[in-house]
mmCIF file of C-alpha atoms and ligand atoms in Angstrom:
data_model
loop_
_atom_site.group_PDB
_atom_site.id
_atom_site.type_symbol
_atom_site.label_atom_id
_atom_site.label_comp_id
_atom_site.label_asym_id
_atom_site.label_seq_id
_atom_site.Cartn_x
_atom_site.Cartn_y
_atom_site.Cartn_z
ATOM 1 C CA UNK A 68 58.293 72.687 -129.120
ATOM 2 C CA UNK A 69 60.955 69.597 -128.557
ATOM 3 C CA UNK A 70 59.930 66.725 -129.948
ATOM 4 C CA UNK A 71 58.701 64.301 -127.422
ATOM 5 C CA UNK A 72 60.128 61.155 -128.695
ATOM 6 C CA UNK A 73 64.042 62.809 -128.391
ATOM 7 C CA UNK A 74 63.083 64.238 -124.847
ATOM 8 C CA UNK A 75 62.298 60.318 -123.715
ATOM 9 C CA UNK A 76 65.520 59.514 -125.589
ATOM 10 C CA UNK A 77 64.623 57.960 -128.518
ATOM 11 C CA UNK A 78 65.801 58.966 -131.721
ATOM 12 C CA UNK A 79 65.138 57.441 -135.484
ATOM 13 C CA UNK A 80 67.667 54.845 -136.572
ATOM 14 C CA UNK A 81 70.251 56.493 -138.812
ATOM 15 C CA UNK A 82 71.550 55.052 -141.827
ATOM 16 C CA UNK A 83 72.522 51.551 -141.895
ATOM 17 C CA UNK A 84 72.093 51.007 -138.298
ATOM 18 C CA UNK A 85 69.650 47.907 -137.464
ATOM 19 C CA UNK A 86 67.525 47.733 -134.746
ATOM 20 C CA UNK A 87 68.543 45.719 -131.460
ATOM 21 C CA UNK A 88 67.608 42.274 -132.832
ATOM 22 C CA UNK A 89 68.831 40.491 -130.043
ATOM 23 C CA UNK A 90 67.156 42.397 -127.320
ATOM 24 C CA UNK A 91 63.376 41.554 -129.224
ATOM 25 C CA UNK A 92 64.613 37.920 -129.602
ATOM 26 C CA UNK A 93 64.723 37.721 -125.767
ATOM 27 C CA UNK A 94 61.530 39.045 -125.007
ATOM 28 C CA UNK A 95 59.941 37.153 -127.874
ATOM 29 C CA UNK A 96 61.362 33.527 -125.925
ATOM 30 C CA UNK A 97 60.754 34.847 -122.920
ATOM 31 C CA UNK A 98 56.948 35.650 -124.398
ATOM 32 C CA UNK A 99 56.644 32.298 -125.482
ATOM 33 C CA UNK A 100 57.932 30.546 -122.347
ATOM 34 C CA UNK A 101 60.614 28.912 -124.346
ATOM 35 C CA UNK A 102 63.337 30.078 -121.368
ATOM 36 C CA UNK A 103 61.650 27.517 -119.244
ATOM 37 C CA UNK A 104 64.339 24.866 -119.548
ATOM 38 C CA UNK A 105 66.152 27.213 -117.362
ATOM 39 C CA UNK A 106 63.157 27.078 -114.792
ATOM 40 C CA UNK A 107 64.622 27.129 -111.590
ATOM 41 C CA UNK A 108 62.321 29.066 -109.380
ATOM 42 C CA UNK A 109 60.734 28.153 -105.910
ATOM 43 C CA UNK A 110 57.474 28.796 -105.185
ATOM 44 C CA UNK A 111 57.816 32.302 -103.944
ATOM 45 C CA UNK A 112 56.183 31.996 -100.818
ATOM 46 C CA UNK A 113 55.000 29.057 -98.176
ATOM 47 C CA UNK A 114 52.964 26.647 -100.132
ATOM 48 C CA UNK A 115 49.525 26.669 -99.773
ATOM 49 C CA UNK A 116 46.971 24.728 -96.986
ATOM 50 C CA UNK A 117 46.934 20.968 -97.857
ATOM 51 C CA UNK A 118 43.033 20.186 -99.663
ATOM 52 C CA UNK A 119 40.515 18.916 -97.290
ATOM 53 C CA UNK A 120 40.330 15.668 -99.109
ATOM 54 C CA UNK A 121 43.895 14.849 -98.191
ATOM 55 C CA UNK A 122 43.699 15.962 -94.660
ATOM 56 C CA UNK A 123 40.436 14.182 -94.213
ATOM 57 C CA UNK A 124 42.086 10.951 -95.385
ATOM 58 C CA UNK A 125 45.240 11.352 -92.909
ATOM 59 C CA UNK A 126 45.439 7.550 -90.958
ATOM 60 C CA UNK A 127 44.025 7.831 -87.265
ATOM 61 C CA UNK A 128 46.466 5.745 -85.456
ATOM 62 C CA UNK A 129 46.392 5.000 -81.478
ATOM 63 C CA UNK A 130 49.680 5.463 -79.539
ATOM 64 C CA UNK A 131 51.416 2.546 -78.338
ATOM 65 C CA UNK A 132 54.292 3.465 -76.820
ATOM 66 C CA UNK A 133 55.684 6.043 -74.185
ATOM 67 C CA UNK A 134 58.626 7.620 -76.038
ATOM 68 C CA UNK A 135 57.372 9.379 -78.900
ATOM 69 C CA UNK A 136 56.753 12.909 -79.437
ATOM 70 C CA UNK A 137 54.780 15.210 -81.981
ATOM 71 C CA UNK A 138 57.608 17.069 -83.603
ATOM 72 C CA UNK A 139 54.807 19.993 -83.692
ATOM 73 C CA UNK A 140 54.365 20.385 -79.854
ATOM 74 C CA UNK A 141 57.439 18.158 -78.506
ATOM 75 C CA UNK A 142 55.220 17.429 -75.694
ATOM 76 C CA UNK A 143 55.079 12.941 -75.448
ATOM 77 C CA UNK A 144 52.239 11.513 -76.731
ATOM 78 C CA UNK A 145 49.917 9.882 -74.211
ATOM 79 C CA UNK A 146 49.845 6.031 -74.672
ATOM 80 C CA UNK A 147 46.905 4.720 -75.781
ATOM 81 C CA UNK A 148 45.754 8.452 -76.954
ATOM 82 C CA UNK A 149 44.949 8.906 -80.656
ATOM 83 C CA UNK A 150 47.283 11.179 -83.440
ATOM 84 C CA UNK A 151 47.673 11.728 -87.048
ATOM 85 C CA UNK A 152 50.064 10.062 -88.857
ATOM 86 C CA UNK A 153 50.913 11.515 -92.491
ATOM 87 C CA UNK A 154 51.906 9.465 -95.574
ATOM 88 C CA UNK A 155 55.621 9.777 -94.891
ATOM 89 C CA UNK A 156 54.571 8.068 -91.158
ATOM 90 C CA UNK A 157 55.723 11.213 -89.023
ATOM 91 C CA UNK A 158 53.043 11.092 -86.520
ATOM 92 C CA UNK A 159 51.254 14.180 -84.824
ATOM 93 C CA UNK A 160 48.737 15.349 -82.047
ATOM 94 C CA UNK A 161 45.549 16.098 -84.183
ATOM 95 C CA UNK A 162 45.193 19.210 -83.109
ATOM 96 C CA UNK A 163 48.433 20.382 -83.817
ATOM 97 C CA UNK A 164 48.938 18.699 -87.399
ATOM 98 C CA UNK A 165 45.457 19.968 -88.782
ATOM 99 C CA UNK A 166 46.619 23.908 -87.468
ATOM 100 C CA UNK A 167 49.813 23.193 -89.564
ATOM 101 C CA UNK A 168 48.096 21.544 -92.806
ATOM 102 C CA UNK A 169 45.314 24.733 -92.875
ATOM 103 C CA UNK A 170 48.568 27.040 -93.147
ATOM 104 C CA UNK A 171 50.837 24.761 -95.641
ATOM 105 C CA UNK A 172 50.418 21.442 -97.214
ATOM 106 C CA UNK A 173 54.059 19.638 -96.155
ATOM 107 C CA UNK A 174 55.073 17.631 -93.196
ATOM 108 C CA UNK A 175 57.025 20.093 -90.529
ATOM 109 C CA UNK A 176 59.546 17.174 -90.119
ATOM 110 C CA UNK A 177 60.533 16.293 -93.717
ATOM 111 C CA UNK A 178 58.654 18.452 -95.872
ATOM 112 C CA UNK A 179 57.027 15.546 -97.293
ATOM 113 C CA UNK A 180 53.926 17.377 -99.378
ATOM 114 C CA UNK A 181 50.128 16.448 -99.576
ATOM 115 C CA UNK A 182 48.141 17.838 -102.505
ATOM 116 C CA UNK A 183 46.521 20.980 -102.203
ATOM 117 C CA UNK A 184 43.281 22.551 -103.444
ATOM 118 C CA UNK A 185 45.478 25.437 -105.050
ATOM 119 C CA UNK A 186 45.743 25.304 -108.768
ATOM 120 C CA UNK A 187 48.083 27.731 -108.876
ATOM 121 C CA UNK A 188 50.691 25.849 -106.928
ATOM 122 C CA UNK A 189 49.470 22.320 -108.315
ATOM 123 C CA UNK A 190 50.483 23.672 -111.658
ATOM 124 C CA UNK A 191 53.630 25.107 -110.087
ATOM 125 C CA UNK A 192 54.603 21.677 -109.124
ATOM 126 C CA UNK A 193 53.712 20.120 -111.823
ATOM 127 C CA UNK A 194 55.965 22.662 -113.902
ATOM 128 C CA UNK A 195 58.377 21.978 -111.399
ATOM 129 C CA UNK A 196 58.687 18.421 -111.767
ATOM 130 C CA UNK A 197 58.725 18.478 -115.820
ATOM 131 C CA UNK A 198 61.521 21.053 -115.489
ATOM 132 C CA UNK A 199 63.609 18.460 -113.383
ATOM 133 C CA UNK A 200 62.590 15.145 -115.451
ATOM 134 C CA UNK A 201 63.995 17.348 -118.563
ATOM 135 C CA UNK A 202 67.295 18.052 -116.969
ATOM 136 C CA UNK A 203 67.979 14.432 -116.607
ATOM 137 C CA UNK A 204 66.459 13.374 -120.014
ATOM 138 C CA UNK A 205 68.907 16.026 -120.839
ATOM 139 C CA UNK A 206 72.138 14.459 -118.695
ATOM 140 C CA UNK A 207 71.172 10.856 -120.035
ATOM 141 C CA UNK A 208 70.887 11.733 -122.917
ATOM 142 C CA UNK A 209 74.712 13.737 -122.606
ATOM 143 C CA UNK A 210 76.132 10.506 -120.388
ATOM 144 C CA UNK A 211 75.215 7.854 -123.697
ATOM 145 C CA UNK A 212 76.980 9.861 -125.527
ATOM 146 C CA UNK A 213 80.362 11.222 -124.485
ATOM 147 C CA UNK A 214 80.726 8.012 -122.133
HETATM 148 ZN ZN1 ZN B 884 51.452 18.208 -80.757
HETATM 149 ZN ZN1 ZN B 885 57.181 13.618 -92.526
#
């Protein structure tokens, strides 16, 4: 019967030859999440429905002039008819801002984001933003001393 270890490919390390050190290193940092300096990635998918709390706080406003539109829509916003209007101050029918926040938490104009109730993608972020104040630590750190 073949031996089922030599069918899969594997074989017993001859004499003198050392196992792939190198190779186990990589898992091992990658184990340990030590490769996150290198953490680049974007959240793989839209970002999650903004939480309640932060669509429930969105500022009524009322409309005051003639020339604005909801960049949701593009239909003009009656004057003297009430919208949303999001931290970043893009304003928006209410109808049409709280069908975008239930599918993703950021502003369709400038992506400005609201919290969510996702702790996945809170953490996400979070990593995110360490990751980035690292990189300049990093660069400061580099620019005091070669400059
Ligand atoms: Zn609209
Ligand atoms: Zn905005």
């Amino acid at each position: 019967m073949a031996d089922y270890f030599q069918e899969m490919g594997w074989r017993e390390l001859e004499d003198g030859e050392q196992p792939n050190h190198l190779l186990h290193m990589a898992r091992f940092l990658i184990d340990f999440g030590l490769y996150e300096d290198n953490f680049s990635g974007e959240w793989p998918r839209l970002p999650p429905a903004a939480s309640k709390e932060a669509v429930k706080n969105l500022q009524e406003i009322v409309i005051d002039t003639g020339d604005k539109s909801c960049p949701i829509c593009l239909k003009k916003f009656e004057i003297n008819s009430k919208a949303k209007e999001m931290p970043c101050h893009h304003v928006f029918h209410e109808k049409c801002i709280l069908t975008w926040l239930n599918q993703t938490n950021s502003c369709p104009f400038c992506r400005h984001e609201l919290p969510t109730d996702d702790e996945g993608y809170e953490a996400y972020k979070k990593e995110k933003l360490r990751a980035e104040q690292r990189k300049e630590d990093i660069e400061t750190l580099h620019n005091s001393m070669f400059s």
